[in-house]
Tab-separated table of C-alpha atoms in Angstrom:
chain	number	residue	atom	x	y	z
Y	795	MET	CA	-80.208	35.968	-344.100
Y	796	THR	CA	-82.107	37.806	-341.339
Y	797	LYS	CA	-82.635	41.524	-341.932
Y	798	PHE	CA	-84.132	43.555	-339.130
Y	799	LYS	CA	-86.011	46.685	-340.236
Y	800	LEU	CA	-85.057	49.603	-337.994
Y	801	ALA	CA	-87.127	52.658	-337.067
Y	802	GLU	CA	-85.630	55.657	-335.249
Y	803	PHE	CA	-86.870	58.572	-333.156
Y	804	PHE	CA	-84.610	61.579	-332.425
Y	805	SER	CA	-82.267	60.228	-335.077
Y	806	GLY	CA	-80.028	63.316	-335.266
Y	807	PRO	CA	-77.437	63.165	-338.034
Y	808	GLY	CA	-77.243	59.373	-337.787
Y	809	GLY	CA	-74.619	58.241	-335.280
Y	810	MET	CA	-76.850	55.415	-334.110
Y	811	GLY	CA	-78.285	54.897	-337.592
Y	812	TYR	CA	-74.931	54.658	-339.341
Y	813	GLY	CA	-73.673	52.342	-336.610
Y	814	ALA	CA	-76.664	50.092	-337.280
Y	815	SER	CA	-76.094	50.180	-341.045
Y	816	ILE	CA	-72.551	48.786	-340.710
Y	817	SER	CA	-73.531	46.193	-338.092
Y	818	LYS	CA	-73.686	42.664	-339.414
Y	819	ILE	CA	-72.746	39.138	-338.548
Y	820	LYS	CA	-72.642	36.104	-340.800
Y	821	ASP	CA	-76.389	35.722	-341.358
Y	822	SER	CA	-77.893	38.897	-339.890
Y	823	SER	CA	-77.900	42.625	-340.566
Y	824	ILE	CA	-79.965	45.752	-339.947
Y	825	GLU	CA	-81.748	47.704	-342.664
Y	826	HIS	CA	-83.308	51.123	-342.140
Y	827	ALA	CA	-87.061	51.479	-342.501
Y	828	TRP	CA	-87.542	55.102	-341.432
Y	829	ALA	CA	-86.317	57.811	-339.077
Y	830	THR	CA	-87.539	61.101	-337.692
Y	831	ASP	CA	-86.025	64.219	-336.160
Y	832	TYR	CA	-87.210	67.824	-335.814
Y	833	ASP	CA	-83.971	69.484	-337.014
Y	834	GLN	CA	-83.857	70.009	-340.777
Y	835	ASP	CA	-80.059	69.980	-341.071
Y	836	SER	CA	-79.899	66.700	-339.127
Y	837	CYS	CA	-82.547	65.201	-341.400
Y	838	ASN	CA	-80.614	66.325	-344.479
Y	839	THR	CA	-77.423	64.806	-343.089
Y	840	TYR	CA	-79.206	61.527	-342.350
Y	841	LYS	CA	-80.707	61.361	-345.850
Y	842	ARG	CA	-77.362	62.047	-347.471
Y	843	ASN	CA	-75.418	59.370	-345.608
Y	844	ILE	CA	-77.827	56.585	-344.666
Y	845	LYS	CA	-80.002	54.551	-346.972
Y	846	SER	CA	-83.390	54.910	-345.342
Y	847	ARG	CA	-86.721	54.586	-347.060
Y	848	ASP	CA	-88.130	57.656	-345.339
Y	849	VAL	CA	-86.850	60.436	-343.088
Y	850	TYR	CA	-89.604	62.532	-341.535
Y	851	CYS	CA	-88.578	65.983	-340.364
Y	852	GLU	CA	-91.303	66.605	-337.785
Y	853	LYS	CA	-91.614	67.615	-334.161
Y	854	ILE	CA	-92.164	64.475	-332.147
Y	855	GLU	CA	-95.197	66.078	-330.497
Y	856	ASN	CA	-96.939	66.075	-333.912
Y	857	PHE	CA	-95.759	62.686	-335.121
Y	858	PHE	CA	-98.525	60.346	-333.981
Y	859	ASN	CA	-101.179	62.874	-334.949
Y	860	LEU	CA	-99.834	62.814	-338.515
Y	861	VAL	CA	-99.711	59.009	-338.455
Y	862	ASP	CA	-103.305	58.793	-337.196
Y	863	LYS	CA	-104.469	61.154	-339.951
Y	864	LYS	CA	-102.547	59.015	-342.455
Y	865	LYS	CA	-100.422	61.955	-343.521
Y	866	ILE	CA	-97.484	59.723	-342.656
Y	867	ILE	CA	-97.659	56.077	-343.749
Y	868	LEU	CA	-94.953	54.250	-341.852
Y	869	PRO	CA	-92.999	51.522	-343.673
Y	870	ARG	CA	-92.901	48.163	-341.889
Y	871	PHE	CA	-90.340	47.810	-339.105
Y	872	ASP	CA	-89.563	45.265	-336.410
Y	873	CYS	CA	-86.958	47.029	-334.227
Y	874	PHE	CA	-86.569	50.503	-332.838
Y	875	ALA	CA	-83.836	52.862	-331.600
Y	876	TYR	CA	-83.970	56.227	-329.942
Y	877	GLY	CA	-81.621	58.498	-328.073
Y	878	PHE	CA	-84.250	60.669	-326.452
Y	879	PRO	CA	-83.104	64.265	-325.749
Y	880	CYS	CA	-80.896	64.369	-322.684
Y	881	ASN	CA	-80.770	68.099	-321.872
Y	882	ASP	CA	-82.819	67.776	-318.687
Y	883	PHE	CA	-80.853	64.766	-317.419
Y	884	SER	CA	-77.313	65.971	-318.132
Y	885	ASN	CA	-74.813	66.582	-315.337
Y	886	VAL	CA	-74.009	69.891	-317.068
Y	887	GLY	CA	-77.071	71.954	-316.191
Y	888	GLU	CA	-79.928	71.973	-313.728
Y	889	GLN	CA	-80.973	68.319	-314.050
Y	890	LEU	CA	-84.658	69.181	-314.329
Y	891	GLY	CA	-85.665	65.658	-315.303
Y	892	PHE	CA	-89.373	65.366	-316.045
Y	893	LYS	CA	-89.893	68.961	-314.940
Y	894	GLY	CA	-87.925	70.235	-317.919
Y	895	LYS	CA	-88.901	70.717	-321.545
Y	896	PHE	CA	-87.101	67.623	-322.804
Y	897	GLY	CA	-87.508	65.126	-319.961
Y	898	PRO	CA	-90.964	63.814	-320.931
Y	899	LEU	CA	-89.974	63.145	-324.562
Y	900	TYR	CA	-88.947	59.572	-323.733
Y	901	SER	CA	-92.682	58.782	-323.514
Y	902	TYR	CA	-93.076	59.048	-327.298
Y	903	GLY	CA	-90.797	56.039	-327.649
Y	904	VAL	CA	-92.943	54.178	-325.128
Y	905	GLU	CA	-96.000	55.087	-327.207
Y	906	LEU	CA	-94.395	53.711	-330.367
Y	907	ILE	CA	-93.529	50.462	-328.589
Y	908	ASN	CA	-97.106	50.208	-327.275
Y	909	ARG	CA	-98.492	50.619	-330.783
Y	910	TYR	CA	-96.142	48.446	-332.838
Y	911	HIS	CA	-94.505	45.894	-330.476
Y	912	PRO	CA	-91.018	45.754	-332.039
Y	913	LYS	CA	-88.952	42.638	-331.376
Y	914	TRP	CA	-86.279	44.741	-329.704
Y	915	PHE	CA	-85.351	48.325	-328.998
Y	916	VAL	CA	-82.350	50.410	-327.942
Y	917	ALA	CA	-82.725	53.563	-325.833
Y	918	GLU	CA	-79.769	55.846	-325.086
Y	919	ASN	CA	-79.200	58.736	-322.698
Y	920	VAL	CA	-76.564	60.458	-320.570
Y	921	GLY	CA	-75.205	58.858	-317.415
Y	922	GLY	CA	-76.754	61.639	-315.337
Y	923	ILE	CA	-80.232	60.285	-316.003
Y	924	LYS	CA	-79.754	57.775	-313.150
Y	925	SER	CA	-79.496	60.507	-310.529
Y	926	SER	CA	-81.976	63.031	-311.927
Y	927	ASN	CA	-84.808	63.803	-309.476
Y	928	GLU	CA	-83.109	61.564	-306.899
Y	929	GLY	CA	-83.332	58.620	-309.280
Y	930	LYS	CA	-87.123	58.806	-309.592
Y	931	SER	CA	-87.041	59.767	-313.263
Y	932	PHE	CA	-84.928	56.764	-314.215
Y	933	THR	CA	-87.066	54.361	-312.180
Y	934	LYS	CA	-90.173	55.629	-313.980
Y	935	ILE	CA	-88.546	55.361	-317.424
Y	936	LEU	CA	-87.430	51.756	-316.819
Y	937	LYS	CA	-90.863	50.761	-315.512
Y	938	ASP	CA	-92.597	52.259	-318.553
Y	939	LEU	CA	-90.208	50.590	-321.003
Y	940	GLU	CA	-90.405	47.215	-319.292
Y	941	GLU	CA	-94.219	47.259	-319.316
Y	942	ALA	CA	-94.569	48.699	-322.838
Y	943	GLY	CA	-96.202	46.619	-325.548
Y	944	LYS	CA	-96.365	42.983	-324.464
Y	945	GLY	CA	-93.512	43.376	-321.994
Y	946	TYR	CA	-89.747	43.575	-322.446
Y	947	ASP	CA	-86.701	42.140	-320.724
Y	948	LEU	CA	-84.340	45.046	-320.154
Y	949	THR	CA	-80.559	45.125	-319.929
Y	950	VAL	CA	-79.349	48.456	-318.593
Y	951	HIS	CA	-75.695	49.439	-318.593
Y	952	LYS	CA	-73.540	52.554	-318.378
Y	953	TYR	CA	-71.060	52.222	-321.224
Y	954	LYS	CA	-67.690	53.920	-320.896
Y	955	PHE	CA	-66.911	54.117	-324.581
Y	956	GLU	CA	-63.197	54.814	-324.120
Y	957	GLU	CA	-63.004	51.211	-322.829
Y	958	TYR	CA	-64.392	49.978	-326.163
Y	959	GLY	CA	-61.777	51.548	-328.427
Y	960	ILE	CA	-63.605	54.854	-328.924
Y	961	PRO	CA	-61.173	57.803	-328.763
Y	962	GLN	CA	-63.384	59.724	-326.334
Y	963	ALA	CA	-64.367	59.473	-322.668
Y	964	ARG	CA	-68.095	59.380	-323.346
Y	965	HIS	CA	-70.291	57.668	-320.754
Y	966	ARG	CA	-73.840	56.788	-321.748
Y	967	ILE	CA	-76.689	54.704	-320.373
Y	968	ILE	CA	-77.918	52.246	-322.988
Y	969	ILE	CA	-81.074	50.226	-322.446
Y	970	VAL	CA	-81.639	47.162	-324.624
Y	971	GLY	CA	-85.138	45.724	-324.495
Y	972	ILE	CA	-86.151	42.378	-326.026
Y	973	LYS	CA	-89.718	41.052	-326.116
Y	974	LYS	CA	-90.254	38.789	-323.126
Y	975	GLU	CA	-92.095	36.230	-325.234
Y	976	LEU	CA	-88.903	35.651	-327.263
Y	977	LYS	CA	-87.089	34.432	-324.131
Y	978	LEU	CA	-83.754	35.922	-325.171
Y	979	LYS	CA	-81.342	37.668	-322.820
Y	980	PHE	CA	-79.061	40.425	-324.078
Y	981	LYS	CA	-75.651	40.502	-322.401
Y	982	VAL	CA	-73.450	43.588	-322.224
Y	983	PRO	CA	-70.429	43.169	-324.543
Y	984	LYS	CA	-67.155	42.921	-322.666
Y	985	PRO	CA	-64.995	46.047	-323.016
Y	986	THR	CA	-61.993	45.699	-325.271
Y	987	PHE	CA	-59.958	48.121	-323.136
Y	988	LYS	CA	-58.116	49.076	-326.306
Y	989	THR	CA	-57.174	52.715	-325.828
Y	990	ILE	CA	-57.257	54.976	-328.869
Y	991	THR	CA	-55.650	58.333	-328.123
Y	992	SER	CA	-56.698	61.731	-329.421
Y	993	LYS	CA	-53.485	61.937	-331.414
Y	994	GLU	CA	-54.147	58.591	-333.088
Y	995	ALA	CA	-57.757	59.509	-333.865
Y	996	LEU	CA	-56.874	62.842	-335.445
Y	997	SER	CA	-53.935	61.705	-337.553
Y	998	ASN	CA	-53.859	61.733	-341.352
Y	999	ILE	CA	-57.036	63.732	-341.999
Y	1000	PRO	CA	-57.041	64.645	-345.712
Y	1001	LYS	CA	-56.649	68.388	-346.290
Y	1002	ASN	CA	-59.710	68.409	-348.533
Y	1003	ALA	CA	-61.893	66.427	-346.086
Y	1004	PHE	CA	-65.509	67.536	-345.770
Y	1005	ASN	CA	-66.478	69.750	-342.789
Y	1006	ASN	CA	-62.831	70.456	-342.037
Y	1007	GLU	CA	-62.866	74.282	-342.042
Y	1008	LEU	CA	-60.890	76.001	-339.294
Y	1009	THR	CA	-62.755	78.011	-336.647
Y	1010	ASN	CA	-61.884	81.699	-336.489
Y	1011	ASN	CA	-60.474	81.981	-332.980
Y	1012	SER	CA	-60.118	85.485	-331.583
Y	1013	LYS	CA	-56.675	86.887	-330.692
Y	1014	GLN	CA	-57.628	86.708	-327.014
Y	1015	VAL	CA	-58.510	83.002	-327.270
Y	1016	ILE	CA	-55.267	82.259	-329.103
Y	1017	GLU	CA	-53.279	84.136	-326.429
Y	1018	ARG	CA	-55.136	82.295	-323.635
Y	1019	LEU	CA	-54.432	78.896	-325.180
Y	1020	LYS	CA	-50.698	79.632	-325.172
Y	1021	TYR	CA	-50.782	79.371	-321.373
Y	1022	ILE	CA	-52.761	76.118	-321.263
Y	1023	LYS	CA	-50.830	72.858	-321.419
Y	1024	PRO	CA	-52.117	69.607	-322.990
Y	1025	GLY	CA	-54.825	68.052	-320.837
Y	1026	MET	CA	-55.334	71.286	-318.884
Y	1027	SER	CA	-58.127	73.879	-318.952
Y	1028	ALA	CA	-58.585	77.594	-318.290
Y	1029	PHE	CA	-59.433	76.797	-314.659
Y	1030	ASN	CA	-56.349	74.803	-313.701
Y	1031	SER	CA	-53.723	76.793	-315.601
Y	1032	ILE	CA	-51.709	79.842	-314.635
Y	1033	ILE	CA	-53.018	82.551	-316.953
Y	1034	PRO	CA	-52.300	86.320	-316.899
Y	1035	LYS	CA	-55.099	88.268	-315.245
Y	1036	HIS	CA	-56.228	90.020	-318.441
Y	1037	LEU	CA	-56.773	86.598	-320.087
Y	1038	GLN	CA	-58.537	84.926	-317.174
Y	1039	LEU	CA	-62.231	84.095	-317.448
Y	1040	ASN	CA	-64.650	86.331	-315.596
Y	1041	VAL	CA	-67.010	83.537	-314.577
Y	1042	LYS	CA	-68.963	83.495	-311.334
Y	1043	GLY	CA	-70.219	80.323	-309.672
Y	1044	ALA	CA	-69.332	76.839	-310.851
Y	1045	LYS	CA	-66.131	76.275	-312.772
Y	1046	ILE	CA	-66.568	73.882	-315.668
Y	1047	SER	CA	-63.372	71.877	-316.084
Y	1048	GLN	CA	-63.758	71.528	-319.863
Y	1049	ILE	CA	-63.756	75.262	-320.649
Y	1050	TYR	CA	-60.810	75.981	-322.995
Y	1051	LYS	CA	-59.484	72.532	-322.271
Y	1052	ARG	CA	-56.773	71.159	-324.513
Y	1053	LEU	CA	-56.741	67.515	-325.490
Y	1054	ASP	CA	-54.118	65.236	-324.014
Y	1055	PRO	CA	-52.548	63.608	-327.097
Y	1056	ASN	CA	-51.765	60.449	-325.113
Y	1057	LYS	CA	-55.328	59.884	-323.875
Y	1058	PRO	CA	-58.798	59.633	-325.396
Y	1059	SER	CA	-60.586	62.953	-325.759
Y	1060	TYR	CA	-62.859	64.314	-323.092
Y	1061	THR	CA	-66.579	64.356	-323.959
Y	1062	VAL	CA	-67.494	66.165	-327.169
Y	1063	THR	CA	-70.647	68.244	-326.630
Y	1064	GLY	CA	-73.096	69.966	-328.947
Y	1065	SER	CA	-74.157	72.885	-326.779
Y	1066	GLY	CA	-72.542	75.861	-325.114
Y	1067	GLY	CA	-70.640	78.906	-326.265
Y	1068	GLY	CA	-67.035	79.986	-326.139
Y	1069	GLY	CA	-64.549	77.605	-324.644
Y	1070	THR	CA	-66.491	74.407	-325.346
Y	1071	HIS	CA	-65.272	73.584	-328.855
Y	1072	VAL	CA	-62.525	71.109	-327.778
Y	1073	TYR	CA	-59.001	72.398	-328.303
Y	1074	HIS	CA	-55.936	70.966	-330.012
Y	1075	TRP	CA	-53.110	69.816	-327.728
Y	1076	LYS	CA	-50.405	71.625	-329.710
Y	1077	GLU	CA	-51.910	74.138	-332.107
Y	1078	ASN	CA	-53.581	77.191	-330.549
Y	1079	ARG	CA	-57.042	76.561	-331.980
Y	1080	ALA	CA	-60.331	74.789	-331.609
Y	1081	LEU	CA	-60.820	71.494	-333.414
Y	1082	THR	CA	-62.479	71.468	-336.811
Y	1083	ASN	CA	-65.803	69.706	-337.170
Y	1084	ARG	CA	-64.112	66.877	-339.048
Y	1085	GLU	CA	-61.732	66.383	-336.144
Y	1086	ARG	CA	-64.689	66.366	-333.747
Y	1087	ALA	CA	-66.408	63.850	-336.019
Y	1088	ARG	CA	-63.292	61.653	-335.873
Y	1089	LEU	CA	-63.585	61.595	-332.064
Y	1090	GLN	CA	-67.206	60.463	-332.557
Y	1091	THR	CA	-65.912	57.775	-334.976
Y	1092	PHE	CA	-67.778	59.040	-338.035
Y	1093	PRO	CA	-65.891	58.051	-341.202
Y	1094	ASP	CA	-64.395	60.870	-343.294
Y	1095	SER	CA	-66.865	59.974	-346.055
Y	1096	PHE	CA	-69.763	60.999	-343.787
Y	1097	VAL	CA	-70.813	64.513	-344.846
Y	1098	PHE	CA	-72.703	66.813	-342.476
Y	1099	GLU	CA	-75.211	69.312	-343.882
Y	1100	GLY	CA	-75.785	72.844	-342.577
Y	1101	SER	CA	-73.772	75.733	-341.179
Y	1102	LYS	CA	-70.566	75.220	-339.222
Y	1103	GLU	CA	-72.409	75.769	-335.922
Y	1104	SER	CA	-75.221	73.421	-336.948
Y	1105	VAL	CA	-72.694	70.719	-337.835
Y	1106	ARG	CA	-70.916	71.227	-334.522
Y	1107	LYS	CA	-74.192	70.680	-332.679
Y	1108	GLN	CA	-75.088	67.602	-334.739
Y	1109	ILE	CA	-71.726	65.968	-334.023
Y	1110	GLY	CA	-71.833	66.720	-330.309
Y	1111	MET	CA	-75.333	65.318	-329.828
Y	1112	ALA	CA	-74.673	62.083	-331.736
Y	1113	VAL	CA	-73.949	58.587	-330.481
Y	1114	PRO	CA	-70.408	57.439	-331.427
Y	1115	VAL	CA	-70.801	55.357	-334.570
Y	1116	LEU	CA	-68.525	52.499	-333.528
Y	1117	GLY	CA	-70.009	52.461	-330.032
Y	1118	ALA	CA	-73.470	51.959	-331.531
Y	1119	LYS	CA	-72.075	49.250	-333.820
Y	1120	ILE	CA	-70.782	47.277	-330.830
Y	1121	VAL	CA	-74.235	47.262	-329.203
Y	1122	PHE	CA	-76.136	46.451	-332.399
Y	1123	GLU	CA	-73.843	43.572	-333.333
Y	1124	ALA	CA	-74.274	42.111	-329.842
Y	1125	ILE	CA	-78.053	42.243	-330.400
Y	1126	LEU	CA	-77.683	40.458	-333.739
Y	1127	LYS	CA	-75.578	37.766	-332.056
Y	1128	THR	CA	-78.166	37.416	-329.290
Y	1129	PHE	CA	-80.899	36.691	-331.823
Y	1130	ALA	CA	-78.645	34.394	-333.871
Y	1131	GLY	CA	-77.601	32.386	-330.795
Y	1132	VAL	CA	-73.955	33.341	-331.272
Y	1133	LYS	CA	-71.911	33.590	-328.066
Y	1134	TYR	CA	-69.707	36.610	-327.533
Y	1135	PRO	CA	-67.511	37.917	-324.668
Y	1136	SER	CA	-69.755	39.656	-322.154
Y	1137	ILE	CA	-69.466	41.111	-318.666
Y	1138	ASP	CA	-71.943	38.640	-317.125
């Protein structure tokens, strides 16, 4: 039985980590060695739900300094995953790329690879990273990852998770790197094209499920939602003037947008204020955090720590659990020499 020992940067609540923990084929599986994130609630959530030897709640900028001073003694690991912060590469925002606060954080993953030479790694980010800074940011990131350590063969693909049975239109760039000396080639798993609708995903949630408290929507929000049909938003609906949004500039199509019960959800996010909570197709309310977690394919047994707003952010920033599982199991099959349906 082959057990890969996984390390994680920017682990969040554990979407990628939990996906890895349930990934296994006949003779291979993934076991957690350690993880790190700067957000205390995310670290607490990770510790509660994922069996990991150590979870370090530290700013990534301080991490290697603590390792060098031996204040952190890292357990042994041979593979690595990180969804480096995407704020500066997202299509929603200014797309600052490397000029922003978060853009350069990918380099800490490169540093870890340079130091420890894992057999393989997975890096995840938003689809907008390809066009940030006219594509220069992405070119630089790929070059650094390919040349890290002793060199890695990269497979880069934009996954449309709704095509893989995830009940959410979430598009993410995933980079799989395998040591060149191993002479293995990762192939992108073929989409299942099995559509899971919002209605299917949100059915039969137990009344006493964790993180399932209702959001207190204002009377104005409730009144506004009455004029918005399933699949529509505040910007493409006929709404009385006193309920219309007083927003100048760009119109964001997901503001006060109801789900279409017959389609996968639109992208669940972790940032933003009013109007971005994801709204029920029939009931005049925002989704609960448990419903949002369902769209991210977290099991109902997965408990999030922290305030309601903290949990909302954790869920929105996570990688869909079953999406991560698909990628990790394809990696296990690659190393085990097991063929699987792929797009190339």
